Amino acid sequence: MERIVLYLVFFSIIYCYEFVHASDCDIKIVFKDNEDVKIADCKNKGLTFIPQDLPGDIKVLDMSSNRLRMIVNNSFVNYKYLQELFLRQNQLHYLFKKSFQGLHKLAILDMSENILNLSEVYSAELFHPIKNLTKLDIRSNMPQPIEVDTDYNYPDHAFGILTELSFLGIDMMPLPYFGSGFGQMTTITQLQFESCYLVRLSNKTFQGFSSSVEQLTLRNCRLHFVVTEDNALLPFPKLHVIDFSGTFMHLKHALQLLHPYRNTKMTTINFGHVSDVSIDRADIPYVLTITVDIMKNLKTICVENLDLSENGIVDYEPGSLFSFNHPKCLRHISFKRNRFMLFSDKNLNEIQIFFSKTVKLKSIDYSYNAVNYVMKNSVTSNSDLNCSLHSCVILPKSLEKIYLSYTIANTFPIIYLIVPKNNSLIYVDVSYSNSNIAILILQIRVETFISNGGDYSFAWNQLKRSSYNTLKTIVWKNADKMMQ
């Protein structure tokens, strides 16, 4: 109690100074959602208290990147029309019970990147004045814990009143327990975790949440290898976005988590860099060959955006990586930073069939791969082009972007990637690549061509055939040949 009194005395002195200098905030009016919105921009002003002389009808107050350490009672009572409040990147470590008194219209509250301890700050009364919040972001507040083997109880007594919330950004502790209060957030659709120290994703981890969640983000959990249970995502039957990028649980285990979503539609599955060289055991080796069993869940899902980048993939069995039940759903696919041959004699016909069915595929990212491959058999395509001497793959007409930068891919014999007529290809990046895979563009519509550190001759031989110029951007830096 004495500590709080001392804080109040100290900050009362500073408050008087800042009251005079609060006019340093920039007041502006913008047209938003068919109305004029008055904004008080107080970012990066060195403030340690909430200014009290701002216009009473402001609807947005941005106090980001200041030196706030606490929010005292009734700090915002002069701003009853406030709808959005940004307090990110301060030094907040204490909130009084009536810190948000009077903000009955507040919809968005961002207190990310502070030092607000989940166990100490959030009282049962704190959110009562702002119970109509639709977005709450308190990510990047918790420090790395010392103990990782004990349950961590989240203050559901405080959060349970936020029944209108649609977005919650919060930190993830090693062994989290989310009480029944979180289940009262029946309108929540986006759940994002940051400062992630998770060590176990069990079948009980998310049981306390409402089934309304549609987007789940759990990035960069790297404190320990995350042990998973196959039905951990079962409480979220409506998920259509899963982003576990950078969370070390191994690709094999991540793909097993998709079991509840077999034969469903999903917008995004991002399992980029869920395997890491630090995870290398006999049962889950980092050097991974994709098998039919590993793909058994993913292949049934109608997914639009798929990221399997940086996972130690070195090979794939026939009938696995490119055997989707719904290839027409795919729009974007990324395999960057792996080490497998995208086109090989044993899979060339299979991938050609795959491409022929991906009628909506917009982009392929195969950058940062390095392989050498000797083809045992010459494979021909069924196109009307002469591929009798080489292996050919016809790319989808829908393809708009190809990323092949930093790729070493030498094959014998040469593989030709054919971009057919009436294509949609507008972006090609082959920077710093060393490959004898040839790209043959039958009708050039490319708008951006990037070939840093490459051979000018490939680009020039392609583009000089064009009867009309569609190019808007060409980047040829550090090339090792001049145009002939």
CSV table of C-alpha atoms in Angstrom, one decimal:
chain,number,residue,atom,x,y,z
A,1,MET,CA,0.0,0.0,0.0
A,2,GLU,CA,2.8,2.4,0.9
A,3,ARG,CA,4.4,1.7,-2.4
A,4,ILE,CA,1.3,2.7,-4.3
A,5,VAL,CA,1.0,5.9,-2.3
A,6,LEU,CA,4.6,6.8,-3.1
A,7,TYR,CA,3.9,6.2,-6.8
A,8,LEU,CA,0.8,8.5,-6.6
A,9,VAL,CA,2.8,11.3,-5.0
A,10,PHE,CA,5.6,11.0,-7.5
A,11,PHE,CA,3.4,10.8,-10.6
A,12,SER,CA,1.2,13.7,-9.3
A,13,ILE,CA,4.2,16.0,-9.6
A,14,ILE,CA,4.9,14.8,-13.2
A,15,TYR,CA,1.2,15.0,-14.0
A,16,CYS,CA,1.3,18.8,-13.5
A,17,TYR,CA,4.2,19.1,-15.9
A,18,GLU,CA,2.5,17.0,-18.6
A,19,PHE,CA,-0.8,18.7,-18.3
A,20,VAL,CA,0.9,21.8,-19.6
A,21,HIS,CA,2.7,20.0,-22.4
A,22,ALA,CA,-0.1,17.7,-23.5
A,23,SER,CA,-0.9,20.0,-26.4
A,24,ASP,CA,2.2,18.5,-28.1
A,25,CYS,CA,-0.2,15.7,-29.2
A,26,ASP,CA,-1.3,16.0,-32.9
A,27,ILE,CA,-5.0,16.3,-33.3
A,28,LYS,CA,-6.4,15.3,-36.7
A,29,ILE,CA,-9.7,14.3,-38.4
A,30,VAL,CA,-10.0,11.5,-40.8
A,31,PHE,CA,-13.0,10.2,-42.8
A,32,LYS,CA,-13.6,6.6,-41.7
A,33,ASP,CA,-16.7,4.4,-42.0
A,34,ASN,CA,-18.8,7.2,-43.5
A,35,GLU,CA,-18.0,9.7,-40.6
A,36,ASP,CA,-15.4,12.1,-39.4
A,37,VAL,CA,-13.2,10.6,-36.7
A,38,LYS,CA,-11.1,12.8,-34.5
A,39,ILE,CA,-7.7,11.3,-33.6
A,40,ALA,CA,-5.3,12.3,-30.9
A,41,ASP,CA,-1.8,11.2,-31.9
A,42,CYS,CA,0.4,11.2,-28.9
A,43,LYS,CA,3.0,8.6,-30.1
A,44,ASN,CA,6.6,8.9,-28.9
A,45,LYS,CA,6.2,12.1,-26.9
A,46,GLY,CA,8.0,10.8,-23.8
A,47,LEU,CA,4.8,11.0,-21.7
A,48,THR,CA,4.4,9.3,-18.4
A,49,PHE,CA,0.8,10.2,-17.7
A,50,ILE,CA,-2.4,10.3,-19.8
A,51,PRO,CA,-2.9,14.0,-20.9
A,52,GLN,CA,-6.1,15.5,-19.6
A,53,ASP,CA,-6.5,18.5,-22.0
A,54,LEU,CA,-7.2,16.7,-25.2
A,55,PRO,CA,-10.5,17.4,-27.0
A,56,GLY,CA,-13.4,15.6,-25.3
A,57,ASP,CA,-14.8,14.2,-28.5
A,58,ILE,CA,-11.7,12.3,-29.7
A,59,LYS,CA,-12.5,8.7,-30.8
A,60,VAL,CA,-9.0,7.4,-31.2
A,61,LEU,CA,-6.1,8.0,-28.7
A,62,ASP,CA,-2.7,6.6,-29.6
A,63,MET,CA,-0.3,6.7,-26.7
A,64,SER,CA,2.2,4.1,-28.1
A,65,SER,CA,5.9,4.4,-27.6
A,66,ASN,CA,5.8,6.6,-24.5
A,67,ARG,CA,7.0,6.0,-20.9
A,68,LEU,CA,3.8,5.1,-19.2
A,69,ARG,CA,4.4,2.9,-16.1
A,70,MET,CA,0.8,2.7,-14.7
A,71,ILE,CA,-2.7,3.8,-15.5
A,72,VAL,CA,-4.4,5.4,-12.5
A,73,ASN,CA,-8.1,5.5,-11.7
A,74,ASN,CA,-10.3,7.7,-13.9
A,75,SER,CA,-7.5,8.5,-16.4
A,76,PHE,CA,-9.9,8.5,-19.3
A,77,VAL,CA,-13.1,9.9,-17.9
A,78,ASN,CA,-12.8,13.1,-20.0
A,79,TYR,CA,-12.9,11.0,-23.2
A,80,LYS,CA,-16.2,9.2,-23.0
A,81,TYR,CA,-16.5,8.9,-26.9
A,82,LEU,CA,-13.2,7.0,-27.2
A,83,GLN,CA,-13.5,3.9,-29.4
A,84,GLU,CA,-9.9,2.9,-29.9
A,85,LEU,CA,-7.0,3.2,-27.4
A,86,PHE,CA,-3.4,2.3,-28.2
A,87,LEU,CA,-1.0,1.9,-25.3
A,88,ARG,CA,1.5,-0.5,-26.9
A,89,GLN,CA,5.3,-0.3,-26.4
A,90,ASN,CA,5.3,1.6,-23.0
A,91,GLN,CA,6.6,0.4,-19.6
A,92,LEU,CA,3.2,-0.4,-18.1
A,93,HIS,CA,3.3,-2.8,-15.2
A,94,TYR,CA,0.3,-1.7,-13.1
A,95,LEU,CA,-3.4,-1.0,-13.8
A,96,PHE,CA,-5.7,0.4,-11.1
A,97,LYS,CA,-9.2,-1.2,-10.8
A,98,LYS,CA,-10.8,1.8,-12.4
A,99,SER,CA,-8.2,2.6,-14.9
A,100,PHE,CA,-10.7,2.4,-17.8
A,101,GLN,CA,-13.7,4.0,-16.0
A,102,GLY,CA,-15.9,6.0,-18.4
A,103,LEU,CA,-14.8,4.3,-21.6
A,104,HIS,CA,-18.2,2.6,-22.3
A,105,LYS,CA,-17.8,2.9,-26.1
A,106,LEU,CA,-14.3,1.5,-26.3
A,107,ALA,CA,-14.0,-1.3,-28.9
A,108,ILE,CA,-10.2,-1.7,-29.4
A,109,LEU,CA,-7.6,-1.8,-26.6
A,110,ASP,CA,-4.0,-2.5,-27.5
A,111,MET,CA,-1.6,-2.9,-24.5
A,112,SER,CA,1.0,-5.1,-26.3
A,113,GLU,CA,4.7,-4.9,-25.6
A,114,ASN,CA,4.6,-3.8,-22.0
A,115,ILE,CA,5.3,-5.6,-18.7
A,116,LEU,CA,1.8,-6.4,-17.5
A,117,ASN,CA,2.0,-9.6,-15.5
A,118,LEU,CA,-1.0,-11.9,-16.1
A,119,SER,CA,-1.0,-13.1,-12.5
A,120,GLU,CA,-0.9,-9.7,-10.9
A,121,VAL,CA,-2.5,-7.0,-13.0
A,122,TYR,CA,-6.0,-8.1,-14.1
A,123,SER,CA,-8.5,-7.7,-11.3
A,124,ALA,CA,-12.1,-8.9,-11.6
A,125,GLU,CA,-13.3,-5.2,-11.8
A,126,LEU,CA,-10.8,-4.0,-14.4
A,127,PHE,CA,-12.7,-4.7,-17.6
A,128,HIS,CA,-16.2,-3.9,-16.3
A,129,PRO,CA,-16.4,-0.4,-17.8
A,130,ILE,CA,-15.2,-1.7,-21.2
A,131,LYS,CA,-17.0,-5.0,-21.3
A,132,ASN,CA,-18.1,-4.2,-24.9
A,133,LEU,CA,-14.5,-4.5,-26.2
A,134,THR,CA,-14.2,-6.3,-29.6
A,135,LYS,CA,-10.4,-6.4,-29.8
A,136,LEU,CA,-7.9,-6.9,-26.9
A,137,ASP,CA,-4.2,-7.2,-27.6
A,138,ILE,CA,-1.9,-7.8,-24.6
A,139,ARG,CA,0.8,-9.8,-26.3
A,140,SER,CA,4.5,-9.6,-25.6
A,141,ASN,CA,4.1,-8.7,-21.9
A,142,MET,CA,5.3,-11.8,-20.1
A,143,PRO,CA,9.0,-12.5,-19.5
A,144,GLN,CA,10.4,-16.0,-20.0
A,145,PRO,CA,9.4,-18.0,-16.9
A,146,ILE,CA,11.9,-19.8,-14.7
A,147,GLU,CA,9.6,-22.7,-13.9
A,148,VAL,CA,8.2,-24.6,-16.9
A,149,ASP,CA,6.8,-27.7,-15.2
A,150,THR,CA,3.9,-26.2,-13.2
A,151,ASP,CA,0.4,-25.3,-14.4
A,152,TYR,CA,-0.2,-21.6,-15.1
A,153,ASN,CA,-3.7,-20.4,-14.3
A,154,TYR,CA,-4.9,-17.6,-16.5
A,155,PRO,CA,-7.2,-14.9,-14.8
A,156,ASP,CA,-10.5,-16.0,-16.4
A,157,HIS,CA,-12.3,-14.1,-13.6
A,158,ALA,CA,-11.2,-10.9,-15.3
A,159,PHE,CA,-11.5,-11.9,-19.0
A,160,GLY,CA,-14.8,-13.7,-18.7
A,161,ILE,CA,-16.8,-10.4,-18.8
A,162,LEU,CA,-15.5,-9.6,-22.3
A,163,THR,CA,-18.4,-11.4,-24.0
A,164,GLU,CA,-18.3,-9.3,-27.2
A,165,LEU,CA,-14.6,-10.0,-27.9
A,166,SER,CA,-13.8,-11.1,-31.4
A,167,PHE,CA,-10.0,-10.9,-31.2
A,168,LEU,CA,-7.7,-11.8,-28.3
A,169,GLY,CA,-3.9,-11.5,-28.5
A,170,ILE,CA,-2.2,-12.9,-25.4
A,171,ASP,CA,1.0,-14.6,-24.3
A,172,MET,CA,1.3,-18.4,-24.0
A,173,MET,CA,2.9,-19.9,-20.8
A,174,PRO,CA,4.6,-23.3,-20.7
A,175,LEU,CA,1.7,-25.3,-19.2
A,176,PRO,CA,-1.4,-23.0,-19.6
A,177,TYR,CA,-4.7,-23.5,-17.9
A,178,PHE,CA,-7.6,-21.5,-19.3
A,179,GLY,CA,-10.6,-21.5,-16.9
A,180,SER,CA,-14.3,-21.5,-17.7
A,181,GLY,CA,-14.4,-17.7,-18.0
A,182,PHE,CA,-12.7,-17.9,-21.4
A,183,GLY,CA,-15.6,-20.0,-22.6
A,184,GLN,CA,-18.0,-17.0,-22.1
A,185,MET,CA,-16.3,-15.3,-25.0
A,186,THR,CA,-18.7,-16.9,-27.5
A,187,THR,CA,-18.1,-14.3,-30.2
A,188,ILE,CA,-14.3,-14.7,-30.4
A,189,THR,CA,-13.0,-15.7,-33.8
A,190,GLN,CA,-9.3,-14.8,-33.7
A,191,LEU,CA,-7.0,-16.1,-31.1
A,192,GLN,CA,-3.3,-15.2,-31.3
A,193,PHE,CA,-0.5,-16.1,-28.9
A,194,GLU,CA,2.9,-14.4,-28.7
A,195,SER,CA,5.8,-14.5,-26.3
A,196,CYS,CA,5.2,-18.2,-26.5
A,197,TYR,CA,6.8,-20.5,-23.9
A,198,LEU,CA,4.6,-23.5,-24.5
A,199,VAL,CA,6.1,-26.9,-23.8
A,200,ARG,CA,3.0,-29.1,-24.1
A,201,LEU,CA,-0.1,-28.7,-26.3
A,202,SER,CA,-2.4,-31.3,-24.8
A,203,ASN,CA,-6.0,-32.3,-25.5
A,204,LYS,CA,-7.0,-30.1,-22.6
A,205,THR,CA,-5.1,-26.9,-23.5
A,206,PHE,CA,-8.0,-25.2,-25.3
A,207,GLN,CA,-11.0,-26.9,-23.7
A,208,GLY,CA,-11.8,-23.7,-21.8
A,209,PHE,CA,-12.4,-21.7,-25.0
A,210,SER,CA,-15.5,-21.2,-27.0
A,211,SER,CA,-15.9,-23.3,-30.2
A,212,SER,CA,-16.3,-20.0,-32.1
A,213,VAL,CA,-12.6,-19.6,-32.8
A,214,GLU,CA,-11.8,-19.5,-36.6
A,215,GLN,CA,-8.2,-18.3,-36.7
A,216,LEU,CA,-5.5,-19.7,-34.4
A,217,THR,CA,-2.0,-18.3,-34.3
A,218,LEU,CA,0.7,-19.9,-32.2
A,219,ARG,CA,4.1,-18.7,-33.5
A,220,ASN,CA,7.7,-19.0,-32.4
A,221,CYS,CA,7.3,-21.3,-29.4
A,222,ARG,CA,10.9,-22.3,-29.1
A,223,LEU,CA,11.7,-22.4,-25.4
A,224,HIS,CA,11.4,-26.2,-25.5
A,225,PHE,CA,10.3,-28.8,-28.0
A,226,VAL,CA,6.5,-28.7,-27.9
A,227,VAL,CA,5.0,-32.0,-27.1
A,228,THR,CA,1.6,-32.4,-28.9
A,229,GLU,CA,-1.5,-34.6,-28.6
A,230,ASP,CA,-3.4,-35.4,-31.7
A,231,ASN,CA,-6.8,-34.0,-30.6
A,232,ALA,CA,-5.4,-30.7,-29.2
A,233,LEU,CA,-7.4,-28.7,-31.7
A,234,LEU,CA,-10.6,-30.6,-31.3
A,235,PRO,CA,-12.3,-27.7,-29.3
A,236,PHE,CA,-12.1,-25.5,-32.5
A,237,PRO,CA,-14.2,-27.2,-35.1
A,238,LYS,CA,-14.6,-24.0,-37.1
A,239,LEU,CA,-10.9,-23.3,-37.7
A,240,HIS,CA,-10.0,-22.2,-41.2
A,241,VAL,CA,-6.6,-20.5,-40.4
A,242,ILE,CA,-3.8,-22.3,-38.5
A,243,ASP,CA,-0.5,-20.5,-38.2
A,244,PHE,CA,2.1,-22.4,-36.1
A,245,SER,CA,5.1,-21.0,-38.0
A,246,GLY,CA,8.4,-21.2,-36.0
A,247,THR,CA,6.9,-23.4,-33.3
A,248,PHE,CA,9.1,-26.4,-32.8
A,249,MET,CA,6.9,-29.5,-32.7
A,250,HIS,CA,8.2,-31.3,-35.8
A,251,LEU,CA,6.3,-31.4,-39.1
A,252,LYS,CA,5.1,-35.0,-38.6
A,253,HIS,CA,3.4,-34.1,-35.3
A,254,ALA,CA,2.0,-30.8,-36.7
A,255,LEU,CA,0.3,-32.6,-39.6
A,256,GLN,CA,-1.2,-35.1,-37.1
A,257,LEU,CA,-3.0,-32.2,-35.4
A,258,LEU,CA,-5.1,-31.8,-38.6
A,259,HIS,CA,-7.0,-34.9,-37.9
A,260,PRO,CA,-10.2,-33.0,-36.7
A,261,TYR,CA,-10.3,-31.1,-40.1
A,262,ARG,CA,-10.3,-34.1,-42.5
A,263,ASN,CA,-12.5,-33.4,-45.5
A,264,THR,CA,-13.1,-29.8,-44.5
A,265,LYS,CA,-12.2,-26.4,-46.1
A,266,MET,CA,-9.4,-24.2,-44.8
A,267,THR,CA,-8.0,-20.9,-45.9
A,268,THR,CA,-4.5,-21.2,-44.5
A,269,ILE,CA,-2.3,-23.9,-43.0
A,270,ASN,CA,1.1,-22.4,-42.1
A,271,PHE,CA,3.5,-25.1,-40.7
A,272,GLY,CA,6.7,-23.3,-41.9
A,273,HIS,CA,9.8,-24.1,-39.8
A,274,VAL,CA,8.0,-26.3,-37.2
A,275,SER,CA,10.9,-28.8,-37.6
A,276,ASP,CA,14.4,-27.7,-36.6
A,277,VAL,CA,17.8,-29.2,-36.7
A,278,SER,CA,17.8,-29.0,-32.9
A,279,ILE,CA,15.0,-31.6,-33.0
A,280,ASP,CA,16.7,-34.7,-34.4
A,281,ARG,CA,15.6,-38.0,-32.8
A,282,ALA,CA,15.2,-41.5,-34.2
A,283,ASP,CA,11.4,-41.2,-34.2
A,284,ILE,CA,11.3,-37.7,-35.6
A,285,PRO,CA,14.4,-37.1,-37.6
A,286,TYR,CA,15.0,-33.6,-39.0
A,287,VAL,CA,16.0,-35.0,-42.3
A,288,LEU,CA,12.5,-36.0,-43.4
A,289,THR,CA,11.0,-38.0,-46.3
A,290,ILE,CA,7.3,-37.2,-46.7
A,291,THR,CA,5.3,-40.4,-46.7
A,292,VAL,CA,1.8,-41.3,-47.6
A,293,ASP,CA,1.0,-41.8,-43.9
A,294,ILE,CA,2.3,-38.3,-42.9
A,295,MET,CA,0.1,-36.8,-45.6
A,296,LYS,CA,-3.1,-38.7,-44.7
A,297,ASN,CA,-4.8,-35.8,-43.0
A,298,LEU,CA,-3.6,-32.9,-45.1
A,299,LYS,CA,-4.4,-34.5,-48.4
A,300,THR,CA,-8.1,-34.6,-47.5
A,301,ILE,CA,-8.3,-30.9,-46.7
A,302,CYS,CA,-9.5,-28.3,-49.3
A,303,VAL,CA,-6.8,-25.7,-48.4
A,304,GLU,CA,-6.0,-22.5,-50.2
A,305,ASN,CA,-2.7,-21.4,-48.7
A,306,LEU,CA,-0.2,-24.0,-47.7
A,307,ASP,CA,3.3,-23.4,-46.2
A,308,LEU,CA,5.6,-26.3,-45.5
A,309,SER,CA,8.8,-24.3,-45.7
A,310,GLU,CA,12.1,-24.9,-43.8
A,311,ASN,CA,11.3,-28.4,-42.4
A,312,GLY,CA,14.2,-30.5,-43.5
A,313,ILE,CA,12.3,-32.3,-46.3
A,314,VAL,CA,14.7,-34.2,-48.5
A,315,ASP,CA,12.4,-36.4,-50.5
A,316,TYR,CA,8.8,-37.5,-50.9
A,317,GLU,CA,7.2,-40.8,-51.7
A,318,PRO,CA,5.0,-41.2,-54.8
A,319,GLY,CA,1.4,-40.6,-53.8
A,320,SER,CA,2.3,-38.3,-50.9
A,321,LEU,CA,3.3,-34.6,-51.2
A,322,PHE,CA,1.4,-33.9,-54.4
A,323,SER,CA,-1.6,-36.2,-54.0
A,324,PHE,CA,-4.3,-33.9,-52.8
A,325,ASN,CA,-8.0,-34.9,-52.9
A,326,HIS,CA,-8.9,-31.3,-53.7
A,327,PRO,CA,-6.0,-29.7,-55.7
A,328,LYS,CA,-8.4,-27.2,-57.2
A,329,CYS,CA,-8.5,-25.4,-53.9
A,330,LEU,CA,-4.8,-24.6,-53.8
A,331,ARG,CA,-3.8,-21.0,-54.5
A,332,HIS,CA,-0.4,-20.5,-52.9
A,333,ILE,CA,2.1,-23.2,-51.9
A,334,SER,CA,5.6,-22.7,-50.3
A,335,PHE,CA,8.4,-25.3,-50.0
A,336,LYS,CA,11.2,-22.8,-49.6
A,337,ARG,CA,14.3,-23.8,-47.5
A,338,ASN,CA,14.0,-27.5,-47.9
A,339,ARG,CA,16.3,-29.9,-49.8
A,340,PHE,CA,14.1,-32.0,-52.1
A,341,MET,CA,14.0,-32.2,-55.8
A,342,LEU,CA,10.7,-30.8,-56.9
A,343,PHE,CA,10.8,-32.6,-60.2
A,344,SER,CA,12.3,-36.1,-60.4
A,345,ASP,CA,11.8,-39.0,-62.7
A,346,LYS,CA,9.8,-41.0,-60.2
A,347,ASN,CA,7.4,-38.2,-59.6
A,348,LEU,CA,7.4,-36.2,-62.8
A,349,ASN,CA,4.1,-37.6,-64.2
A,350,GLU,CA,2.5,-37.3,-60.7
A,351,ILE,CA,3.4,-33.6,-60.4
A,352,GLN,CA,2.3,-33.0,-64.0
A,353,ILE,CA,-1.1,-34.4,-63.1
A,354,PHE,CA,-1.1,-32.3,-59.9
A,355,PHE,CA,-0.5,-29.1,-61.9
A,356,SER,CA,-3.1,-30.0,-64.4
A,357,LYS,CA,-5.7,-30.0,-61.6
A,358,THR,CA,-4.6,-26.9,-59.7
A,359,VAL,CA,-6.6,-24.6,-61.8
A,360,LYS,CA,-6.5,-21.7,-59.2
A,361,LEU,CA,-2.9,-22.0,-58.2
A,362,LYS,CA,-1.4,-18.5,-58.0
A,363,SER,CA,2.1,-18.9,-56.6
A,364,ILE,CA,4.9,-21.5,-56.0
A,365,ASP,CA,7.8,-20.7,-53.7
A,366,TYR,CA,10.7,-23.1,-54.1
A,367,SER,CA,13.5,-20.7,-53.1
A,368,TYR,CA,16.5,-21.5,-51.0
A,369,ASN,CA,16.6,-25.2,-52.1
A,370,ALA,CA,19.8,-27.1,-53.1
A,371,VAL,CA,19.7,-30.4,-54.8
A,372,ASN,CA,21.5,-32.4,-57.5
A,373,TYR,CA,19.7,-35.2,-59.3
A,374,VAL,CA,20.5,-37.7,-62.0
A,375,MET,CA,17.3,-38.9,-63.7
A,376,LYS,CA,17.2,-42.6,-64.4
A,377,ASN,CA,14.6,-42.4,-67.0
A,378,SER,CA,13.7,-39.8,-69.6
A,379,VAL,CA,10.1,-38.7,-69.0
A,380,THR,CA,8.0,-37.0,-71.6
A,381,SER,CA,4.9,-34.9,-71.3
A,382,ASN,CA,1.7,-35.4,-73.2
A,383,SER,CA,1.8,-31.9,-74.6
A,384,ASP,CA,2.0,-31.0,-78.3
A,385,LEU,CA,5.5,-29.6,-77.7
A,386,ASN,CA,8.5,-31.7,-78.6
A,387,CYS,CA,9.8,-33.1,-75.3
A,388,SER,CA,11.2,-36.3,-76.7
A,389,LEU,CA,14.7,-35.4,-75.8
A,390,HIS,CA,14.0,-33.7,-72.4
A,391,SER,CA,11.6,-34.0,-69.5
A,392,CYS,CA,8.9,-31.4,-69.5
A,393,VAL,CA,6.4,-30.1,-67.0
A,394,ILE,CA,3.6,-27.8,-68.0
A,395,LEU,CA,2.8,-25.2,-65.4
A,396,PRO,CA,-0.7,-24.1,-64.6
A,397,LYS,CA,-2.1,-21.3,-66.6
A,398,SER,CA,-3.4,-19.7,-63.4
A,399,LEU,CA,0.1,-19.3,-62.0
A,400,GLU,CA,1.0,-15.7,-61.3
A,401,LYS,CA,4.3,-15.8,-59.4
A,402,ILE,CA,7.3,-18.2,-59.3
A,403,TYR,CA,10.0,-17.9,-56.6
A,404,LEU,CA,13.2,-19.8,-57.4
A,405,SER,CA,15.7,-17.5,-55.8
A,406,TYR,CA,18.8,-19.0,-54.1
A,407,THR,CA,18.1,-22.4,-55.6
A,408,ILE,CA,20.7,-24.9,-56.7
A,409,ALA,CA,19.0,-27.6,-58.8
A,410,ASN,CA,21.0,-29.4,-61.4
A,411,THR,CA,19.5,-32.3,-63.2
A,412,PHE,CA,20.5,-34.6,-66.0
A,413,PRO,CA,19.0,-34.5,-68.4
A,414,ILE,CA,17.6,-31.0,-68.3
A,415,ILE,CA,14.0,-30.4,-67.2
A,416,TYR,CA,11.9,-27.9,-69.0
A,417,LEU,CA,9.2,-26.0,-67.2
A,418,ILE,CA,6.7,-24.8,-69.8
A,419,VAL,CA,4.6,-21.8,-69.1
A,420,PRO,CA,1.7,-22.3,-71.7
A,421,LYS,CA,0.0,-19.7,-73.8
A,422,ASN,CA,-2.8,-17.6,-72.3
A,423,ASN,CA,-1.0,-17.8,-69.0
A,424,SER,CA,-1.2,-15.4,-66.0
A,425,LEU,CA,2.5,-15.3,-65.0
A,426,ILE,CA,3.4,-11.7,-64.1
A,427,TYR,CA,6.3,-12.2,-61.5
A,428,VAL,CA,9.5,-14.3,-61.7
A,429,ASP,CA,12.4,-14.3,-59.2
A,430,VAL,CA,15.4,-16.4,-60.0
A,431,SER,CA,18.0,-14.4,-58.1
A,432,TYR,CA,21.3,-16.0,-57.1
A,433,SER,CA,20.2,-19.4,-58.5
A,434,ASN,CA,22.4,-22.0,-60.1
A,435,SER,CA,20.2,-24.3,-62.0
A,436,ASN,CA,20.0,-25.9,-65.4
A,437,ILE,CA,16.2,-26.2,-65.2
A,438,ALA,CA,14.9,-24.3,-68.1
A,439,ILE,CA,11.8,-22.1,-68.0
A,440,LEU,CA,10.1,-21.8,-71.4
A,441,ILE,CA,7.5,-19.0,-71.5
A,442,LEU,CA,5.4,-19.4,-74.6
A,443,GLN,CA,3.6,-16.1,-74.3
A,444,ILE,CA,5.2,-13.5,-72.1
A,445,ARG,CA,3.0,-11.4,-69.8
A,446,VAL,CA,5.6,-11.0,-67.1
A,447,GLU,CA,5.6,-7.6,-65.4
A,448,THR,CA,8.4,-8.1,-62.8
A,449,PHE,CA,11.5,-10.1,-63.5
A,450,ILE,CA,14.3,-10.3,-60.8
A,451,SER,CA,17.6,-12.0,-61.6
A,452,ASN,CA,20.1,-10.6,-59.1
A,453,GLY,CA,23.4,-12.5,-59.1
A,454,GLY,CA,22.3,-14.6,-62.1
A,455,ASP,CA,23.0,-15.0,-65.7
A,456,TYR,CA,21.7,-12.3,-68.0
A,457,SER,CA,21.4,-14.7,-70.9
A,458,PHE,CA,18.3,-16.6,-69.5
A,459,ALA,CA,16.3,-13.4,-69.0
A,460,TRP,CA,17.4,-11.9,-72.3
A,461,ASN,CA,16.7,-15.0,-74.4
A,462,GLN,CA,13.2,-15.2,-72.9
A,463,LEU,CA,12.3,-11.5,-73.2
A,464,LYS,CA,13.7,-10.7,-76.6
A,465,ARG,CA,11.1,-13.1,-78.1
A,466,SER,CA,8.3,-11.0,-76.8
A,467,SER,CA,6.3,-9.2,-79.5
A,468,TYR,CA,5.0,-6.7,-77.0
A,469,ASN,CA,6.4,-5.3,-73.8
A,470,THR,CA,4.5,-6.0,-70.6
A,471,LEU,CA,7.5,-5.5,-68.3
A,472,LYS,CA,7.2,-2.8,-65.6
A,473,THR,CA,10.1,-3.9,-63.4
A,474,ILE,CA,13.5,-5.6,-64.2
A,475,VAL,CA,16.1,-6.1,-61.5
A,476,TRP,CA,19.5,-7.5,-62.8
A,477,LYS,CA,22.1,-6.7,-60.2
A,478,ASN,CA,25.4,-8.5,-59.7
A,479,ALA,CA,24.9,-10.6,-62.8
A,480,ASP,CA,27.8,-12.7,-64.1
A,481,LYS,CA,27.2,-12.2,-67.8
A,482,MET,CA,26.4,-9.3,-70.0
A,483,MET,CA,23.7,-9.4,-72.7
A,484,GLN,CA,24.8,-10.6,-76.1
